[in-house]
CSV table of N, CA and C in Angstrom, one decimal:
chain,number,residue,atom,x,y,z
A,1,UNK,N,-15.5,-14.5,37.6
A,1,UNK,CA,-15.0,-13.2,37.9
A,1,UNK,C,-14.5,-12.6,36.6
A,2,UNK,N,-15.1,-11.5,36.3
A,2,UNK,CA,-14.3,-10.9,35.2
A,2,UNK,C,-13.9,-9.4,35.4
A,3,UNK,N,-12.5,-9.7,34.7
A,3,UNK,CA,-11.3,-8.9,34.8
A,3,UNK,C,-11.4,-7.9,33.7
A,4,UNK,N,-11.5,-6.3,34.3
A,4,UNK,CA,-11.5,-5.6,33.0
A,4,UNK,C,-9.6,-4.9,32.7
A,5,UNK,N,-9.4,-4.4,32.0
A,5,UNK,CA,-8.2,-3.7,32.2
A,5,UNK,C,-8.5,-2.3,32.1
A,6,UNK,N,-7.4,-1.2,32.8
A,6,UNK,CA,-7.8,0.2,33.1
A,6,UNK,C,-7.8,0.7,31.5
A,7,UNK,N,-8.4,1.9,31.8
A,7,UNK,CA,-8.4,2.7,30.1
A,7,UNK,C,-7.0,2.5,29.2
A,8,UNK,N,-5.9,2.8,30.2
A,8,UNK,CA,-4.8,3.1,29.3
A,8,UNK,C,-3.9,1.9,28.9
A,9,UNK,N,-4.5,0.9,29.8
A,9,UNK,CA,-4.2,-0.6,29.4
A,9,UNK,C,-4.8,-1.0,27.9
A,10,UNK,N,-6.4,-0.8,28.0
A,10,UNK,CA,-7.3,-0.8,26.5
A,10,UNK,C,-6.2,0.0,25.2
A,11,UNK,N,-6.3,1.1,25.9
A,11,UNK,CA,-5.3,2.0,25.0
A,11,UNK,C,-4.5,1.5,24.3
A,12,UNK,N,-3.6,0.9,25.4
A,12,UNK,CA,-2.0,0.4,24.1
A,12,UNK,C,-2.2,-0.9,23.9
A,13,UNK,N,-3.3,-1.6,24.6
A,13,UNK,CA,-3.5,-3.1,23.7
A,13,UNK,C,-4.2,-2.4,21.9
A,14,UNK,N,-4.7,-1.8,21.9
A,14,UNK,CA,-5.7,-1.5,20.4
A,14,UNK,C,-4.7,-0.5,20.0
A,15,UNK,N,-3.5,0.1,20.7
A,15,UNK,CA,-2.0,0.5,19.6
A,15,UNK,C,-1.1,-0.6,19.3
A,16,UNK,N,-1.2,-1.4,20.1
A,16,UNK,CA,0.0,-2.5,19.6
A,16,UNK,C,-0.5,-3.0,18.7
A,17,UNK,N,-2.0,-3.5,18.6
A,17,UNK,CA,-2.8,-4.5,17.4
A,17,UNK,C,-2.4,-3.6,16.4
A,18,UNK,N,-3.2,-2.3,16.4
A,18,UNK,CA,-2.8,-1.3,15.2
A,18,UNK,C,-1.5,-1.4,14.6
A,19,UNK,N,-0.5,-1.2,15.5
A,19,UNK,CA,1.0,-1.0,15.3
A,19,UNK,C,1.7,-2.4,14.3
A,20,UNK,N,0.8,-3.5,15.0
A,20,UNK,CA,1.4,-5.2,14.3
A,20,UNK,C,0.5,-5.3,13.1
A,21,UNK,N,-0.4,-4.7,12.8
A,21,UNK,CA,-1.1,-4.4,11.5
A,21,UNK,C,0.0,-3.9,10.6
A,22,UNK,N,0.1,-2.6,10.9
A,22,UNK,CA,1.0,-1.8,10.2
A,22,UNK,C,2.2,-2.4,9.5
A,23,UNK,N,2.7,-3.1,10.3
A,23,UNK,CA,4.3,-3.5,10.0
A,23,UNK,C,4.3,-4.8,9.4
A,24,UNK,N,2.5,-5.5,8.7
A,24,UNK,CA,2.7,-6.6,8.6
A,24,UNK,C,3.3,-6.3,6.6
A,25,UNK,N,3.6,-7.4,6.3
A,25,UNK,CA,4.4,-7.1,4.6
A,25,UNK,C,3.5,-7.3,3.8
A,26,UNK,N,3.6,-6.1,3.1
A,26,UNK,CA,2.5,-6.3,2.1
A,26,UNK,C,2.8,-7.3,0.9
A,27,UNK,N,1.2,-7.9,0.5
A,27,UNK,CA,1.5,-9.1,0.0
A,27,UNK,C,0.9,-8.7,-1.3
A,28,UNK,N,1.0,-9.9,-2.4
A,28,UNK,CA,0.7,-9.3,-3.4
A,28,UNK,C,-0.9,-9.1,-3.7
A,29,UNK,N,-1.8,-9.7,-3.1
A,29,UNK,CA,-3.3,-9.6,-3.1
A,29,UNK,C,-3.3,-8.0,-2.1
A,30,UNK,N,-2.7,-7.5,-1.7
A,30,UNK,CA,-3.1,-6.5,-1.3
A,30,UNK,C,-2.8,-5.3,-2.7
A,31,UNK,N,-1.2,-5.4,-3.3
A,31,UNK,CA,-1.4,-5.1,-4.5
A,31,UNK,C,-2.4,-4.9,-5.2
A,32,UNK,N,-3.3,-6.4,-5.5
A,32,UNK,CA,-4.4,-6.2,-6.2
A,32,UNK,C,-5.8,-5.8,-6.1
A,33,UNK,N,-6.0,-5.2,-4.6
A,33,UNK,CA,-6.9,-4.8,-4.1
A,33,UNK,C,-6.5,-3.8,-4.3
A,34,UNK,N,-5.6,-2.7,-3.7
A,34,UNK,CA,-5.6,-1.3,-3.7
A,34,UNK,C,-5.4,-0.8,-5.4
A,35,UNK,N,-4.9,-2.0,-6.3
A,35,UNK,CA,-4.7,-1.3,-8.0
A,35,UNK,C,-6.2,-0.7,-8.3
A,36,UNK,N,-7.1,-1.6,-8.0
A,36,UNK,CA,-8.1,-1.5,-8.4
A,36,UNK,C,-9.1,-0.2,-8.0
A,37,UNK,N,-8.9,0.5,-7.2
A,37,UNK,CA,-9.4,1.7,-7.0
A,37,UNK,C,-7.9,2.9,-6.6
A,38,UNK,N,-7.0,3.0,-8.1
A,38,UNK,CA,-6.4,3.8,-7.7
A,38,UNK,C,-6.6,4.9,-8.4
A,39,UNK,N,-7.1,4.9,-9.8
A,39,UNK,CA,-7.7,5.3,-11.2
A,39,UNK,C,-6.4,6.0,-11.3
A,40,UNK,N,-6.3,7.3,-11.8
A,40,UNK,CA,-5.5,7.9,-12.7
A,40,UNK,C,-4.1,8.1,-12.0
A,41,UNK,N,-4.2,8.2,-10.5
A,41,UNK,CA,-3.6,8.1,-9.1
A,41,UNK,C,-2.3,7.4,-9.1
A,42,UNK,N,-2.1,6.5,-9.7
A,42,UNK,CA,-1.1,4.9,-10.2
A,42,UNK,C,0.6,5.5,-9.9
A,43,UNK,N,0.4,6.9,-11.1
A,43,UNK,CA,1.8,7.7,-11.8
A,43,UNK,C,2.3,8.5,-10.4
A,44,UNK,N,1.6,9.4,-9.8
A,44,UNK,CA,1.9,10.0,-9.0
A,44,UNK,C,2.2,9.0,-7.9
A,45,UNK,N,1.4,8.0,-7.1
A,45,UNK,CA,1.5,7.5,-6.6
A,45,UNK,C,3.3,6.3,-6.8
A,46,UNK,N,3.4,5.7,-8.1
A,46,UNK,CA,4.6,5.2,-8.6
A,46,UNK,C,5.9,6.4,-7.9
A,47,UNK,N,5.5,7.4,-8.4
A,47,UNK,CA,6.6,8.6,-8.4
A,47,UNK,C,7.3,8.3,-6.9
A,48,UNK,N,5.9,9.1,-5.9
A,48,UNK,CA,6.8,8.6,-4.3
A,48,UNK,C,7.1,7.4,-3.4
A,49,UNK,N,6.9,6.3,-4.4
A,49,UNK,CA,7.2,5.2,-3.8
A,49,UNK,C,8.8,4.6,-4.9
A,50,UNK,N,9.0,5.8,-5.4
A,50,UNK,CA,10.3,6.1,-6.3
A,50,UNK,C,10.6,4.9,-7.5
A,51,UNK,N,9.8,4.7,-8.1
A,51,UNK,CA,9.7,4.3,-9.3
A,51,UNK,C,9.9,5.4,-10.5
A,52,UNK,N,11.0,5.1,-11.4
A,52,UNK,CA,11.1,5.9,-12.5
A,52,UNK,C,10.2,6.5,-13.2
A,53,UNK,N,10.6,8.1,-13.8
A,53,UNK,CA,9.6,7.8,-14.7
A,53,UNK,C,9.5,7.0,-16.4
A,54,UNK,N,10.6,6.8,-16.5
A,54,UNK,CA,10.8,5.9,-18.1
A,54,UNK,C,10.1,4.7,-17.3
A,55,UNK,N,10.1,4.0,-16.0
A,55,UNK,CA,9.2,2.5,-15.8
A,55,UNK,C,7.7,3.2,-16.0
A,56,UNK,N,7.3,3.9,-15.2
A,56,UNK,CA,5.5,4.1,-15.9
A,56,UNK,C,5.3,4.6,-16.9
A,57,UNK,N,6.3,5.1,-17.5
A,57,UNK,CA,5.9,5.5,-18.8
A,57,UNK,C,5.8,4.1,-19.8
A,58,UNK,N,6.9,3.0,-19.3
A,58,UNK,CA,6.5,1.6,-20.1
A,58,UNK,C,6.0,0.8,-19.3
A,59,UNK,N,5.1,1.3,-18.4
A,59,UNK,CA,3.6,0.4,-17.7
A,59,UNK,C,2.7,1.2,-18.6
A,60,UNK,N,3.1,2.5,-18.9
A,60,UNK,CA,1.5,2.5,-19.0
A,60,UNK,C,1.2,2.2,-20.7
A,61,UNK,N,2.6,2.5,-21.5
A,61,UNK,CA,2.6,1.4,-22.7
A,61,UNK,C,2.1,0.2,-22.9
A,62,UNK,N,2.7,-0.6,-22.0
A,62,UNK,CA,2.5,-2.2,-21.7
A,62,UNK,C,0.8,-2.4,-21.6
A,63,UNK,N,0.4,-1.1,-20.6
A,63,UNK,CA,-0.9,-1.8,-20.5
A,63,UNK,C,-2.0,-0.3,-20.9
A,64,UNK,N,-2.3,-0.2,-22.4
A,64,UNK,CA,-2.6,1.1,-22.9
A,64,UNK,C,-4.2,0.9,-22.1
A,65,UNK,N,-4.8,0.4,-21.8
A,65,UNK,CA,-6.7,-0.2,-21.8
A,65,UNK,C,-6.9,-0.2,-20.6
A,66,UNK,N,-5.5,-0.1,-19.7
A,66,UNK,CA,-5.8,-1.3,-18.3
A,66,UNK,C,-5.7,-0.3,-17.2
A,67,UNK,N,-6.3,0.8,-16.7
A,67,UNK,CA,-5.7,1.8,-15.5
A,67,UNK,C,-5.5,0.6,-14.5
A,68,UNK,N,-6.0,-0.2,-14.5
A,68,UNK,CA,-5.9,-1.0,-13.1
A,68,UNK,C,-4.9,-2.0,-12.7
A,69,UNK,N,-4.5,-2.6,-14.4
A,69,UNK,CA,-3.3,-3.5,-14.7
A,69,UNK,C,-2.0,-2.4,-14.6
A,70,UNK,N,-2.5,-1.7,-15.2
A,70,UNK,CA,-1.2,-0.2,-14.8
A,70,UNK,C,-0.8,-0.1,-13.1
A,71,UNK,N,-1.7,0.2,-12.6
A,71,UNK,CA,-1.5,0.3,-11.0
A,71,UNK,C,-1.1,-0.9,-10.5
A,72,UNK,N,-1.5,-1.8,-11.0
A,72,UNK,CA,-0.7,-3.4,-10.6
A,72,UNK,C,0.5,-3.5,-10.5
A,73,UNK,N,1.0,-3.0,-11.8
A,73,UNK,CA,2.1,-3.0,-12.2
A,73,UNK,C,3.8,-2.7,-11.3
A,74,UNK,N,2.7,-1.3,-11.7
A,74,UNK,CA,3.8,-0.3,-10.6
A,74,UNK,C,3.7,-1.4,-9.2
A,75,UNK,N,3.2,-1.3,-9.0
A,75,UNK,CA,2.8,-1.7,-7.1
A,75,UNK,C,3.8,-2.9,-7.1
A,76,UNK,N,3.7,-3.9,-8.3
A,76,UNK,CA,4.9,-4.5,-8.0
A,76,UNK,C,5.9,-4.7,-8.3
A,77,UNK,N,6.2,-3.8,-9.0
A,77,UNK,CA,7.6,-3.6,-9.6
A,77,UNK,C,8.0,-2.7,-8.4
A,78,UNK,N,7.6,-2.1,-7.2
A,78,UNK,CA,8.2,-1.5,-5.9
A,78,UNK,C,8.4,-2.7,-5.0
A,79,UNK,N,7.5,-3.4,-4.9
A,79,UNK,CA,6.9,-4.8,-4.3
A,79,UNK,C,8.4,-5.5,-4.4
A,80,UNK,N,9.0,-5.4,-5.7
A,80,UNK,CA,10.1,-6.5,-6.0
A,80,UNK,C,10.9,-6.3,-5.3
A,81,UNK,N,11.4,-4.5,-5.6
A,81,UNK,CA,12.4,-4.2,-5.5
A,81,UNK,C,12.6,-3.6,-3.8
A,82,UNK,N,11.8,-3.5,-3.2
A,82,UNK,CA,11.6,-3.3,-2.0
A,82,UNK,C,12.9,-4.1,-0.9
A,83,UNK,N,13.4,-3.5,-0.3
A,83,UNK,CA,14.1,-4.4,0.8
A,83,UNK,C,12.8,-4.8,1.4
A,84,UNK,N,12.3,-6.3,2.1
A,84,UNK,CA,11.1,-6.6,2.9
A,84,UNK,C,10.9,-5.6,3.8
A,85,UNK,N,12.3,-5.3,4.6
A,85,UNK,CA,11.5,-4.6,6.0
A,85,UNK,C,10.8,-3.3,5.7
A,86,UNK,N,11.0,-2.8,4.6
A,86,UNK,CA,10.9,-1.6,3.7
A,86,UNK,C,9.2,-1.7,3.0
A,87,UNK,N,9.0,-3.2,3.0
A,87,UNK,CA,7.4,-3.1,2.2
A,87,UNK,C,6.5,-3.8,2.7
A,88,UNK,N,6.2,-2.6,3.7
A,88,UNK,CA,4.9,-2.5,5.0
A,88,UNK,C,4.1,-2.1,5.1
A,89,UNK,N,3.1,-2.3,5.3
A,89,UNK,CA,1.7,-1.6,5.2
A,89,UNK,C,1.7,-0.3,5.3
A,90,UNK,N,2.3,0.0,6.6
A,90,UNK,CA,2.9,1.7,6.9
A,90,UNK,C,3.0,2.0,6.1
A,91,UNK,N,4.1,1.8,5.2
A,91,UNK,CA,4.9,2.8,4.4
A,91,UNK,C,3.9,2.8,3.2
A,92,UNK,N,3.3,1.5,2.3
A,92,UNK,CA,2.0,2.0,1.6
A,92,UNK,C,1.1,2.6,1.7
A,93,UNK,N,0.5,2.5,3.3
A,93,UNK,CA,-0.5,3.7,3.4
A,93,UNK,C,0.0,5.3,3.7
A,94,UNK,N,1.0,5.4,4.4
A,94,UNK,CA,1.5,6.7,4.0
A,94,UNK,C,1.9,7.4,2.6
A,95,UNK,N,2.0,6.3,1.7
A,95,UNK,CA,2.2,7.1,0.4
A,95,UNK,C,1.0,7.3,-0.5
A,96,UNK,N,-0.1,6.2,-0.1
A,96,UNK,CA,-1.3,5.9,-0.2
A,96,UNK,C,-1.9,7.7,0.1
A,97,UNK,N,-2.1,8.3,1.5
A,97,UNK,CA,-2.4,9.1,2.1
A,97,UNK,C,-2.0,10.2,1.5
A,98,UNK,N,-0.6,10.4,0.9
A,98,UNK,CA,0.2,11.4,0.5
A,98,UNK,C,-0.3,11.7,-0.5
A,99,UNK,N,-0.7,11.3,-1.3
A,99,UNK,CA,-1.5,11.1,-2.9
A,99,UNK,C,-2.8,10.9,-2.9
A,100,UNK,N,-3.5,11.3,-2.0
A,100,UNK,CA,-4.9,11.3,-2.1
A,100,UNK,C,-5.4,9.7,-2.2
A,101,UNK,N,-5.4,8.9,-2.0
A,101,UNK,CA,-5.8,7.9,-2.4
A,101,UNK,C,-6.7,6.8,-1.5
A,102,UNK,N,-7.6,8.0,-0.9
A,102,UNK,CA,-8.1,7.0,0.3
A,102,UNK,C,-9.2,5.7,-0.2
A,103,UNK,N,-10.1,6.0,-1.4
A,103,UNK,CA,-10.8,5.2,-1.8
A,103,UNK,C,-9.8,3.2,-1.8
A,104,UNK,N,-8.6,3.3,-2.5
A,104,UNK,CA,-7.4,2.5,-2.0
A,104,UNK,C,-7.0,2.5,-0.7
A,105,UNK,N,-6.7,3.4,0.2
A,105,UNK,CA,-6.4,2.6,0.9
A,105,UNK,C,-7.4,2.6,2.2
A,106,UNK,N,-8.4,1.9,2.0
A,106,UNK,CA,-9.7,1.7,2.1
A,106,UNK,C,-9.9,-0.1,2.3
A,107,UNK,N,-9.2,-0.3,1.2
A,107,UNK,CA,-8.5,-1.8,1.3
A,107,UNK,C,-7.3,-2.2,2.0
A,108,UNK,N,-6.9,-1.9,2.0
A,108,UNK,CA,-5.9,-2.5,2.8
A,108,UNK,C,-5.8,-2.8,5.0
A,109,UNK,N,-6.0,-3.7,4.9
A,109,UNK,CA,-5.8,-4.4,6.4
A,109,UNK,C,-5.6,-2.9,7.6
A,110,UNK,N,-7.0,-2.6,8.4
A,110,UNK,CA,-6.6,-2.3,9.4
A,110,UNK,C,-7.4,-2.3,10.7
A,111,UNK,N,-7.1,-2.5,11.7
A,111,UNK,CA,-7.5,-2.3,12.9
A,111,UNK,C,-8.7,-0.8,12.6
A,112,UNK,N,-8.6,0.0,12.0
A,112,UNK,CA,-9.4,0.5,12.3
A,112,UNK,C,-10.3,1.5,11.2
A,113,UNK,N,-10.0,0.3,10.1
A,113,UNK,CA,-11.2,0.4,8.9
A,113,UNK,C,-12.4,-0.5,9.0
């Protein structure tokens, strides 16, 4: 006998999955997936995830050749300093979103990429 559940049951089981996606902590291979398609994107993006600008200005010293080791950078130098509950997929894809940066966050874990 099989049991289906009503539409709005469907509904909030595929929001809760979504929702425990969202809030999982981003790790540092996610870092390194989303650096890699962020291209020039890195600075602006550094900015509202409130990184200095004297720090990207010595990322992007540190790594003159590297846009991608650049975006690394930043990502974890927020990554560090992050309170955990603070560095969630959420909150990277909304800053992600904010800055144009869908090709990035393209990568990152979701129910419904």
């Amino acid at each position: 006998m099989l049991i289906s559940l009503c539409p709005k049951s469907e509904e909030k089981a595929v929001q809760t999955v979504a929702e425990s996606v969202d809030s999982e902590m981003v790790k540092q291979i996610h870092l390194h997936w989303v650096s890699k398609k962020l291209g020039g994107k890195w600075q602006p993006l550094g900015r509202e995830l409130e990184i200095q600008q004297y720090e990207l200005d010595n990322i992007r010293h540190d790594y003159p050749l590297d846009v991608a080791e650049q975006g690394f950078q930043m990502l974890l130098k927020w990554h560090q300093r992050t309170d955990p509950e603070k560095r969630t997929l959420r909150i990277l894809k909304e800053a992600l979103k904010g800055n144009d940066c869908h090709d990035a966050l393209k990568c990152l874990p979701s129910e419904f990429n």
